[in-house]
Coordinates of C-alpha atoms in Angstrom, one line a residue:
Chain A
M1 CA 33.5 51.8 77.6
A2 CA 32.9 53.0 74.1
E3 CA 36.6 53.5 73.5
R4 CA 38.4 51.0 71.3
K5 CA 40.6 49.2 73.6
N6 CA 42.1 46.6 71.3
S7 CA 43.9 47.6 68.2
G8 CA 41.5 47.8 65.4
A9 CA 42.0 50.2 62.5
P10 CA 44.4 52.9 63.8
R11 CA 43.2 56.5 63.3
F12 CA 45.0 59.6 62.4
L13 CA 44.7 62.6 64.7
V14 CA 45.8 66.1 63.7
S15 CA 47.7 68.3 66.2
G16 CA 48.1 71.5 64.4
D17 CA 50.2 72.0 61.2
T18 CA 53.4 70.4 62.6
A19 CA 52.3 67.1 64.1
L20 CA 50.3 64.1 63.0
I21 CA 49.4 61.4 65.4
V22 CA 48.7 57.7 64.6
E23 CA 46.5 56.3 67.4
F24 CA 46.4 52.5 67.7
G25 CA 44.0 52.4 70.7
N26 CA 43.0 54.1 73.9
A27 CA 44.4 51.8 76.6
V28 CA 47.6 50.8 78.3
D29 CA 48.1 47.6 76.5
R30 CA 51.2 45.7 75.4
R31 CA 49.8 44.7 72.0
I32 CA 48.8 48.3 71.2
N33 CA 52.2 49.6 72.5
A34 CA 54.1 47.0 70.4
E35 CA 52.3 48.3 67.3
V36 CA 53.2 51.9 68.1
L37 CA 56.9 50.8 68.4
A38 CA 56.8 48.8 65.2
L39 CA 55.6 51.9 63.3
Y40 CA 58.1 54.0 65.1
H41 CA 60.9 51.8 63.8
R42 CA 59.5 51.9 60.3
V43 CA 59.2 55.7 60.3
V44 CA 62.8 56.0 61.5
A45 CA 64.0 53.6 58.9
A46 CA 62.0 55.3 56.1
E47 CA 63.9 58.6 56.7
I48 CA 61.0 60.6 55.3
S49 CA 62.1 64.0 54.2
G50 CA 60.5 66.6 56.4
V51 CA 59.9 64.3 59.4
I52 CA 61.7 65.9 62.3
E53 CA 61.1 63.2 64.9
A54 CA 58.7 60.6 66.0
V55 CA 57.6 60.2 69.6
P56 CA 56.2 56.8 70.7
T57 CA 53.8 56.8 73.7
F58 CA 51.6 54.2 75.3
R59 CA 49.1 54.0 72.5
S60 CA 50.0 56.4 69.7
L61 CA 52.9 57.7 67.6
L62 CA 53.3 61.5 67.3
V63 CA 55.1 62.4 64.1
Q64 CA 56.5 65.9 64.2
Y65 CA 57.1 67.4 60.7
D66 CA 58.2 70.5 58.9
P67 CA 55.1 71.6 56.9
L68 CA 57.3 73.6 54.5
T69 CA 59.0 70.3 53.4
I70 CA 56.2 67.8 53.6
R71 CA 52.5 68.5 53.4
H72 CA 50.1 66.9 55.9
K73 CA 48.4 64.8 53.2
E74 CA 51.6 63.5 51.7
L75 CA 52.9 62.5 55.2
R76 CA 49.6 60.7 55.9
T77 CA 49.9 58.8 52.7
R78 CA 53.5 57.8 53.5
L79 CA 52.5 56.7 57.0
E80 CA 49.6 54.6 55.6
C81 CA 52.0 52.9 53.4
L82 CA 54.3 52.1 56.3
M83 CA 51.4 50.7 58.3
K84 CA 50.6 48.0 55.7
G85 CA 51.3 44.6 57.2
L86 CA 52.5 46.2 60.5
V87 CA 53.0 43.5 63.2
G88 CA 53.7 44.6 66.7
K89 CA 56.4 42.4 68.2
Q90 CA 56.3 42.1 72.0
H91 CA 59.4 41.7 74.1
A92 CA 61.5 43.0 71.1
G93 CA 63.6 45.4 73.2
R94 CA 66.7 44.9 75.3
R95 CA 66.4 43.2 78.7
W96 CA 67.8 44.9 81.8
R97 CA 68.3 43.8 85.4
I98 CA 68.3 46.9 87.6
P99 CA 69.6 46.7 91.2
L100 CA 67.1 48.2 93.6
C101 CA 67.5 48.8 97.3
Y102 CA 64.0 48.5 98.8
G103 CA 62.7 50.3 101.9
G104 CA 64.5 52.3 104.6
A105 CA 65.6 55.8 103.7
H106 CA 65.6 54.8 100.0
G107 CA 62.0 53.6 100.0
P108 CA 60.1 55.8 102.4
D109 CA 56.7 54.5 101.3
L110 CA 57.4 50.7 101.4
K111 CA 55.7 50.3 104.8
E112 CA 52.7 52.3 103.9
V113 CA 52.3 50.4 100.6
A114 CA 52.5 47.1 102.6
H115 CA 49.9 48.4 105.0
R116 CA 47.5 49.6 102.2
T117 CA 47.8 46.4 100.2
G118 CA 47.5 44.1 103.2
M119 CA 51.0 42.6 102.6
T120 CA 54.2 42.5 104.5
P121 CA 57.1 44.7 103.2
K122 CA 58.9 41.5 102.3
Q123 CA 55.9 40.4 100.2
V124 CA 55.7 43.8 98.5
I125 CA 59.4 43.5 97.6
E126 CA 58.9 39.9 96.3
A127 CA 55.9 40.9 94.2
H128 CA 57.5 44.0 92.8
S129 CA 60.8 42.2 91.9
A130 CA 59.2 39.0 90.5
V131 CA 57.9 40.5 87.2
D132 CA 59.4 41.6 83.9
Y133 CA 58.2 45.1 83.2
N134 CA 57.7 46.5 79.8
V135 CA 58.9 50.0 79.2
Y136 CA 55.8 51.5 77.5
M137 CA 57.3 54.9 77.0
I138 CA 59.7 57.5 78.3
G139 CA 58.1 60.8 79.5
F140 CA 57.4 63.1 82.4
L141 CA 61.1 63.6 83.0
P142 CA 64.1 63.0 80.7
G143 CA 64.7 59.3 80.7
Y144 CA 61.7 58.5 83.0
P145 CA 60.4 55.1 82.1
Y146 CA 56.7 54.3 82.4
M147 CA 56.8 50.5 83.1
G148 CA 54.1 47.9 83.5
D149 CA 52.3 46.0 84.3
L150 CA 52.5 46.0 88.1
P151 CA 51.1 42.9 89.8
K152 CA 47.4 43.6 90.6
A153 CA 48.0 43.3 94.3
L154 CA 50.3 46.4 94.2
E155 CA 47.9 48.7 92.4
L156 CA 47.3 51.9 94.4
P157 CA 46.2 55.4 93.3
R158 CA 48.8 58.2 93.4
R159 CA 49.6 59.7 96.8
E160 CA 47.2 62.3 98.0
N161 CA 50.1 64.7 98.9
P162 CA 52.7 64.7 96.2
R163 CA 56.3 65.2 97.4
L164 CA 58.1 68.4 96.3
K165 CA 61.3 66.5 96.1
V166 CA 61.8 62.9 95.1
A167 CA 65.4 61.7 95.1
R168 CA 67.1 60.7 91.8
G169 CA 66.9 57.0 91.3
S170 CA 63.8 56.5 93.3
V171 CA 61.6 53.6 92.1
A172 CA 57.9 54.3 92.5
I173 CA 54.5 52.8 91.8
A174 CA 51.1 54.2 91.0
M175 CA 48.1 52.5 89.4
A176 CA 49.3 49.7 87.2
M177 CA 52.7 51.4 86.6
T178 CA 56.2 51.4 88.1
A179 CA 58.8 54.0 87.2
I180 CA 62.2 55.4 88.1
Y181 CA 62.8 59.1 88.8
T182 CA 65.8 59.7 86.7
L183 CA 66.3 63.2 88.1
E184 CA 65.3 64.8 91.4
S185 CA 61.8 66.1 90.9
P186 CA 58.5 66.6 92.5
G187 CA 56.4 63.4 92.4
G188 CA 53.2 61.9 93.5
W189 CA 53.9 58.2 93.3
S190 CA 54.7 55.8 96.2
L191 CA 58.4 55.3 96.7
L192 CA 59.4 51.7 97.2
G193 CA 63.2 52.0 96.9
R194 CA 66.1 53.5 95.0
T195 CA 68.5 52.3 92.4
P196 CA 72.1 53.5 92.0
A197 CA 72.1 52.6 88.3
P198 CA 73.1 55.3 85.9
L199 CA 69.9 55.8 83.9
W200 CA 70.4 59.3 82.6
D201 CA 73.6 60.9 81.4
V202 CA 73.2 64.0 79.3
R203 CA 76.7 63.4 77.9
G204 CA 75.7 60.1 76.5
D205 CA 74.1 59.5 73.1
P206 CA 71.5 58.2 73.7
P207 CA 71.4 60.0 77.1
A208 CA 68.8 57.6 78.5
L209 CA 69.7 54.0 79.4
L210 CA 66.1 52.7 78.8
A211 CA 64.0 53.1 75.7
A212 CA 60.4 52.2 74.9
G213 CA 60.1 48.5 74.3
D214 CA 62.8 47.5 76.7
Q215 CA 62.1 44.8 79.4
V216 CA 63.2 45.5 83.0
R217 CA 63.4 43.3 86.1
F218 CA 64.5 44.6 89.5
D219 CA 67.1 42.8 91.6
P220 CA 66.8 43.5 95.4
I221 CA 70.1 44.7 96.9
S222 CA 71.2 45.7 100.4
A223 CA 71.9 49.3 101.5
D224 CA 75.6 48.4 101.6
E225 CA 75.5 47.1 98.0
F226 CA 73.6 50.3 97.0
D227 CA 76.5 52.5 98.5
R228 CA 79.1 50.4 96.7
L229 CA 77.3 50.6 93.3
E230 CA 76.6 54.3 93.8
R231 CA 80.3 55.0 94.3
R232 CA 81.0 53.1 91.0
A233 CA 78.3 55.0 89.3
N234 CA 79.6 58.4 90.5
A235 CA 83.1 57.5 89.5
G236 CA 81.8 56.6 86.0
T237 CA 83.3 53.1 86.2
W238 CA 79.9 51.3 85.9
R239 CA 78.4 50.7 82.6
M240 CA 75.1 48.9 82.6
E241 CA 74.9 46.0 80.1
A242 CA 71.7 44.6 78.7
A243 CA 71.2 41.0 79.6
A244 CA 71.6 38.5 76.9
Chain B
M1 CA 90.2 84.8 80.1
N2 CA 88.1 87.8 78.9
V3 CA 86.8 86.5 75.7
G4 CA 83.2 87.5 75.1
L5 CA 80.3 88.9 76.9
R6 CA 80.4 89.3 80.7
I7 CA 77.0 89.3 82.4
V8 CA 77.0 92.2 84.9
A9 CA 73.3 91.9 85.8
P10 CA 71.4 88.9 84.4
G11 CA 67.8 90.1 84.5
V12 CA 64.8 88.0 85.6
M13 CA 65.2 84.8 83.5
T14 CA 67.9 85.0 80.9
T15 CA 68.7 81.8 79.1
L16 CA 70.5 80.7 75.9
Q17 CA 68.0 79.5 73.4
D18 CA 68.0 78.4 69.7
L19 CA 65.3 76.7 67.6
G20 CA 65.1 73.8 70.0
R21 CA 66.5 70.4 70.7
Q22 CA 65.2 67.9 68.1
G23 CA 65.3 64.2 68.2
Y24 CA 65.2 63.5 71.9
Q25 CA 61.5 63.7 72.8
R26 CA 61.3 59.9 72.7
F27 CA 63.7 60.0 75.7
G28 CA 61.5 62.5 77.5
V29 CA 63.6 65.5 76.6
P30 CA 61.5 68.6 75.9
V31 CA 62.2 70.5 72.7
S32 CA 62.7 73.8 74.5
G33 CA 64.2 76.7 72.3
A34 CA 63.0 80.2 71.9
L35 CA 59.4 81.0 73.0
D36 CA 59.4 83.4 70.1
Q37 CA 61.3 81.7 67.3
V38 CA 60.4 84.5 64.9
G39 CA 62.0 87.0 67.1
L40 CA 65.2 84.8 67.4
R41 CA 65.3 84.4 63.6
V42 CA 64.9 88.1 63.0
A43 CA 67.6 89.0 65.5
N44 CA 70.0 86.5 63.8
A45 CA 69.2 87.9 60.3
I46 CA 70.0 91.4 61.4
V47 CA 73.6 90.5 62.5
G48 CA 74.0 88.1 59.5
N49 CA 73.8 84.8 61.4
A50 CA 72.3 81.5 60.3
P51 CA 68.6 81.5 61.4
G52 CA 69.0 79.0 64.3
T53 CA 72.1 80.5 65.9
A54 CA 71.7 80.6 69.7
C55 CA 70.7 83.9 71.2
L56 CA 70.1 85.2 74.7
E57 CA 66.4 85.1 75.6
F58 CA 65.2 87.6 78.1
A59 CA 62.0 87.4 80.0
Y60 CA 60.3 90.6 81.1
Q61 CA 63.7 92.3 81.7
G62 CA 67.0 92.3 79.9
S63 CA 70.6 92.1 81.1
T64 CA 73.4 94.5 81.7
I65 CA 76.4 93.1 79.8
E66 CA 80.1 94.1 79.4
V67 CA 82.0 93.4 76.2
T68 CA 85.4 91.8 76.8
V69 CA 86.4 91.1 73.2
P70 CA 87.9 93.7 70.8
S71 CA 84.6 94.2 69.1
T72 CA 81.2 92.6 68.6
R73 CA 78.0 93.3 66.7
V74 CA 74.7 92.7 68.4
A75 CA 71.0 93.2 67.7
L76 CA 67.9 93.1 70.0
V77 CA 64.5 91.9 69.0
G78 CA 61.6 92.2 71.4
G79 CA 58.7 94.7 71.0
T80 CA 59.9 98.3 71.2
S81 CA 62.6 97.6 73.7
S82 CA 66.0 99.1 73.2
I83 CA 69.7 98.7 74.0
E84 CA 71.1 101.4 76.3
I85 CA 74.7 102.3 75.8
G86 CA 75.5 105.0 78.2
R87 CA 73.1 107.8 77.2
D88 CA 72.4 106.4 73.7
R89 CA 69.6 104.1 72.8
V90 CA 69.7 101.6 69.9
P91 CA 66.2 100.6 69.1
A92 CA 65.1 97.0 68.6
R93 CA 65.8 95.4 65.2
Q94 CA 69.0 97.4 64.6
S95 CA 72.6 96.2 64.8
V96 CA 75.3 98.0 66.7
V97 CA 79.0 97.4 67.2
L98 CA 80.4 97.6 70.7
G99 CA 84.0 97.6 71.7
R100 CA 86.0 96.1 74.6
G101 CA 85.1 97.6 78.0
Q102 CA 81.8 98.9 76.8
Q103 CA 78.7 98.1 78.9
F104 CA 75.2 97.9 77.5
R105 CA 71.9 97.5 79.2
I106 CA 68.6 96.1 78.1
G107 CA 66.0 97.2 80.7
P108 CA 62.4 96.2 81.2
L109 CA 61.1 94.8 77.9
V110 CA 58.5 96.9 76.2
G111 CA 55.7 95.5 74.0
S112 CA 56.8 91.9 74.4
T113 CA 57.5 89.7 77.4
V114 CA 60.4 88.1 75.6
G115 CA 63.4 89.6 73.9
Y116 CA 66.4 88.1 71.9
L117 CA 69.9 89.4 71.7
A118 CA 71.8 88.0 68.7
V119 CA 75.6 88.3 68.5
E120 CA 77.4 88.2 65.2
G121 CA 79.0 84.7 64.8
G122 CA 77.1 83.3 67.8
F123 CA 78.4 82.0 71.1
D124 CA 81.3 79.6 71.4
I125 CA 79.5 77.2 73.8
K126 CA 79.3 73.5 73.4
P127 CA 75.9 72.2 72.5
V128 CA 74.2 69.6 74.6
L129 CA 72.3 66.8 72.7
G130 CA 72.7 68.8 69.5
S131 CA 71.3 72.1 70.8
H132 CA 72.2 75.2 72.8
A133 CA 68.6 75.5 74.1
T134 CA 68.4 75.7 77.9
Y135 CA 66.0 73.4 79.7
V136 CA 66.3 74.6 83.2
R137 CA 64.1 72.0 84.9
A138 CA 66.5 69.2 84.0
G139 CA 69.6 71.4 83.8
I140 CA 70.2 70.7 80.1
G141 CA 72.0 72.9 77.6
G142 CA 72.8 76.6 77.5
V143 CA 75.2 77.7 80.3
E144 CA 75.3 74.8 82.7
G145 CA 71.6 74.2 82.1
R146 CA 70.6 77.2 84.1
P147 CA 69.6 80.9 83.7
L148 CA 72.5 83.3 83.4
R149 CA 74.1 84.7 86.6
A150 CA 76.1 87.9 87.2
G151 CA 79.7 87.1 86.5
D152 CA 79.1 84.6 83.7
V153 CA 81.3 85.1 80.8
L154 CA 80.0 83.8 77.5
K155 CA 82.6 83.1 74.9
L156 CA 82.0 84.4 71.4
R157 CA 82.9 82.7 68.1
C158 CA 83.8 86.1 66.6
G159 CA 85.9 88.4 68.8
E160 CA 86.5 91.1 66.2
V161 CA 83.8 92.0 63.7
A162 CA 84.3 93.6 60.2
D163 CA 83.8 97.3 60.0
R164 CA 80.6 97.5 57.9
E165 CA 77.6 99.6 58.1
D166 CA 75.0 98.8 60.7
V167 CA 71.5 97.9 59.5
M168 CA 68.0 98.0 60.7
L169 CA 64.8 96.3 59.8
P170 CA 62.1 99.0 59.5
E171 CA 59.0 96.9 59.9
P172 CA 58.3 94.9 63.0
E173 CA 57.9 91.1 63.0
P174 CA 54.4 89.9 62.3
G175 CA 52.1 90.0 65.3
L176 CA 49.1 88.0 66.4
P177 CA 45.9 88.3 64.4
P178 CA 42.9 89.5 66.4
R179 CA 42.1 85.9 67.3
V180 CA 44.8 83.2 67.8
R181 CA 44.3 80.6 65.0
V182 CA 44.0 77.0 66.1
V183 CA 43.3 73.7 64.4
L184 CA 40.8 71.7 66.5
G185 CA 42.2 68.4 67.8
P186 CA 43.8 66.0 68.6
Q187 CA 41.2 65.3 71.3
D188 CA 38.3 67.7 70.4
D189 CA 36.0 64.6 70.7
Y190 CA 36.6 64.8 74.5
F191 CA 34.6 68.0 74.7
T192 CA 30.9 68.7 74.4
P193 CA 29.6 71.0 71.6
A194 CA 29.0 73.6 74.3
G195 CA 32.6 73.2 75.5
I196 CA 34.0 73.8 72.1
R197 CA 31.7 76.8 71.6
A198 CA 32.9 78.3 74.9
F199 CA 36.5 77.8 73.8
L200 CA 36.0 79.4 70.4
E201 CA 33.6 82.2 71.4
S202 CA 35.1 83.4 74.8
T203 CA 37.9 85.7 75.7
Y204 CA 40.6 84.2 77.9
T205 CA 43.1 86.0 80.1
I206 CA 46.6 84.8 80.6
T207 CA 47.1 84.1 84.3
R208 CA 50.3 84.6 86.3
D209 CA 50.9 80.9 85.9
C210 CA 52.8 81.5 82.7
D211 CA 56.3 80.4 81.9
R212 CA 58.4 78.7 79.2
M213 CA 56.4 75.5 79.7
G214 CA 53.0 77.0 79.0
M215 CA 50.4 79.6 79.8
R216 CA 47.4 78.9 81.9
L217 CA 44.3 80.8 80.8
D218 CA 41.3 81.9 82.8
G219 CA 37.9 82.4 81.4
P220 CA 34.6 80.5 80.9
P221 CA 34.9 76.8 81.6
I222 CA 35.2 74.3 78.8
E223 CA 33.0 71.3 79.3
H224 CA 34.4 67.8 78.9
A225 CA 32.3 65.1 77.3
K226 CA 33.9 62.0 78.8
G227 CA 36.2 62.9 81.6
Y228 CA 39.5 64.7 81.6
N229 CA 41.9 61.8 81.7
I230 CA 43.3 60.2 78.6
V231 CA 46.0 57.6 78.3
S232 CA 49.1 59.8 78.0
D233 CA 50.2 60.7 74.5
G234 CA 52.6 63.1 72.7
I235 CA 52.3 66.8 72.8
A236 CA 52.8 69.1 69.8
P237 CA 54.0 72.7 70.2
G238 CA 51.0 75.0 70.8
A239 CA 48.8 72.1 72.0
I240 CA 46.0 73.4 74.3
Q241 CA 45.1 70.9 77.1
V242 CA 42.1 71.3 79.3
P243 CA 42.5 69.5 82.7
G244 CA 39.8 69.0 85.3
H245 CA 39.6 72.7 86.2
Q246 CA 38.2 73.2 82.6
R247 CA 40.5 76.1 81.8
P248 CA 42.8 75.9 78.8
I249 CA 46.6 75.7 79.1
V250 CA 48.6 76.5 76.0
L251 CA 51.8 74.3 75.9
L252 CA 54.9 76.1 74.8
A253 CA 58.7 75.5 74.3
D254 CA 59.5 73.6 77.6
R255 CA 56.3 71.5 77.5
Q256 CA 56.7 67.9 78.7
T257 CA 56.9 65.4 75.9
T258 CA 53.8 63.5 77.0
G259 CA 50.7 64.3 78.9
G260 CA 47.4 62.8 80.1
Y261 CA 44.9 65.6 79.6
P262 CA 42.8 65.9 76.5
K263 CA 43.9 68.6 74.0
I264 CA 41.0 70.5 72.5
A265 CA 43.1 72.3 69.8
T266 CA 46.6 73.2 68.7
V267 CA 47.8 76.8 67.9
I268 CA 49.0 76.9 64.3
S269 CA 52.8 77.2 64.0
A270 CA 52.6 80.7 62.5
D271 CA 50.9 82.0 65.7
V272 CA 52.9 80.1 68.3
S273 CA 55.8 82.6 68.2
P274 CA 53.7 85.8 68.5
L275 CA 51.7 84.2 71.3
G276 CA 54.9 83.6 73.1
R277 CA 55.4 87.4 73.4
F278 CA 52.3 87.8 75.6
G279 CA 52.3 87.5 79.4
P280 CA 50.0 87.7 82.4
G281 CA 46.9 89.8 82.1
A282 CA 46.8 89.7 78.3
K283 CA 43.5 88.7 76.7
I284 CA 43.2 86.3 73.9
A285 CA 40.5 84.6 71.9
F286 CA 40.7 81.7 69.5
E287 CA 39.5 81.0 66.0
A288 CA 39.4 77.5 64.4
V289 CA 41.0 77.3 61.0
S290 CA 41.6 74.5 58.5
L291 CA 45.0 72.8 58.0
E292 CA 45.2 74.5 54.6
E293 CA 44.8 77.9 56.2
A294 CA 47.4 77.0 58.8
D295 CA 49.8 76.0 56.0
A296 CA 49.1 79.2 54.1
A297 CA 49.8 81.3 57.2
R298 CA 53.1 79.5 57.8
R299 CA 54.2 79.9 54.2
K300 CA 53.4 83.6 54.4
L301 CA 55.4 84.0 57.6
E302 CA 58.4 82.1 56.0
E303 CA 58.3 84.3 53.0
W304 CA 58.5 87.4 55.2
L305 CA 61.4 85.9 57.1
H306 CA 63.3 84.9 54.0
A307 CA 62.9 88.5 52.6
I308 CA 64.5 90.1 55.7
P309 CA 68.0 90.4 54.2
S310 CA 66.6 92.4 51.2
R311 CA 64.6 94.7 53.6
L312 CA 67.4 95.7 55.8
V313 CA 68.3 99.4 55.5
S314 CA 71.4 101.3 56.6
A315 CA 71.0 102.5 60.2
T316 CA 72.0 105.9 61.2
R317 CA 75.4 105.1 62.6
I318 CA 75.1 105.1 66.3
R319 CA 78.5 106.2 67.6
A320 CA 78.5 104.1 70.7
V321 CA 79.8 106.3 73.5
D322 CA 83.1 105.3 75.0
N323 CA 81.7 104.0 78.2
A324 CA 84.9 104.0 80.2
A325 CA 85.4 107.7 79.4
L326 CA 81.8 108.4 80.3
L327 CA 82.1 106.5 83.6
S328 CA 85.2 108.3 84.7
A329 CA 83.6 111.7 83.8
N330 CA 80.6 110.8 85.8
L331 CA 82.7 109.8 88.8
I332 CA 84.6 113.0 88.7
S333 CA 81.6 115.2 88.5
G334 CA 79.9 113.1 91.2
M335 CA 82.8 113.7 93.5
V336 CA 82.9 117.4 92.8
N337 CA 79.2 117.6 93.5
A338 CA 79.5 115.8 96.7
Y339 CA 81.9 118.4 98.0
D340 CA 79.9 121.4 96.8

């Protein structure tokens, strides 16, 4: 591939007169992602007048600005300045352990995933819950974390027939990613299970539990434990705490 | 309690919108806000509100609304649509005072697919994540995160307005130039020269697949140079993505925060609002401009918006008909006719 996979010199991309994008590479890669987040934090700290918000994604940072307050050229100069000596620090975010009830009604695709990967359902659960995932970015839905990297043995394409309704809390996989449907939504990924954890609350600030750069590991729980935790979540008496 | 505007008939898709929810895209929350931000700002200026005060946004068709406060001043912006008060018509871009018990109706919108109703003082509704914008897909903001329904009562901040002269803005808000202006990028390098030529030289038709999220266009295919999948990145307002079907999709207020299709160009901010007034069947063409030209166009638009207060003129006082009296008169004559 001619694309620059590893982070070399980042490049600036223009998206109209209200957004400037700093692209660090063209791959899903922890090093590139860490650089994006490092610049994101610097941009936030710099409080540049005219910058409305910055949106970190897998491999680039979109900086939305008010062109009446700051000109494109000036913003670019400010960003170049902030990029000097930029070092992406991996595993810099918070660490979470998220309970996950695999299979059954909560994970309708577990058996099929096992079948297609040549593993037993138990092996799929073990493989999926044995890894610390990096939250690369939040997107698709409010609070929806794109996490990776999935163990190679679990990599599958998206489902051929997307579901019109995926239950809130469903944990899904596709390609090298795993994610959590924070709201009920249509979805094309394979559903392994469901978490009762409160990941999205519009009354909270921030409204999303997870942020880009966080580390997530799933703890398998039983269906009974799921019900017990879900009751606590619904009653609002369960606050997720990041692991030390 | 009867403390504001009661929705008698909501219309097709009526939501509360402002200039958008800023600062939460990194959590996957779309910006939302008015499709036509210029329209919203003009409506607010006419009733004397701050530019970003939340308004009702109508799509295709307005609402029928009853006033349940002592008095309120409203203004509609949206093409050449009008506010019907009994047999009277108050044109777009003109304020009018309505009293308790009066009903007004905004019918099918004319000359724009979106319309904005500003209310003096604004709505007394709690913002969600710093904004009143409604994002229906995730149920965020506005009234319970949903389009308005019959029976909804929207509280107003100002239940009795000062008795001053009503005003109107004689000239319409700036429209689209003959070709929608875009800045190429961020991923114009994902298209062949022939693809970019097709995009800039063809006429595209807005399809029925057109909503607050974006408008899908139909027309000559736009050829990709190296596939149509990119590693997902952020999306600016007005970004034009081209998926595998090779037809452009202009992403608007409710666009998702990230996406994995290459974006050939981005509509300049001065043209995003007027583009939002167009709907299915409309034909549009694109013209590439420089960032400097985009900046100049935006500055010109802002100057126009800032000058609104000085351009407002006194409106011929529309004596809003006492609707209750009218209604009872109609009822009586109707009954008489029925027995004739």
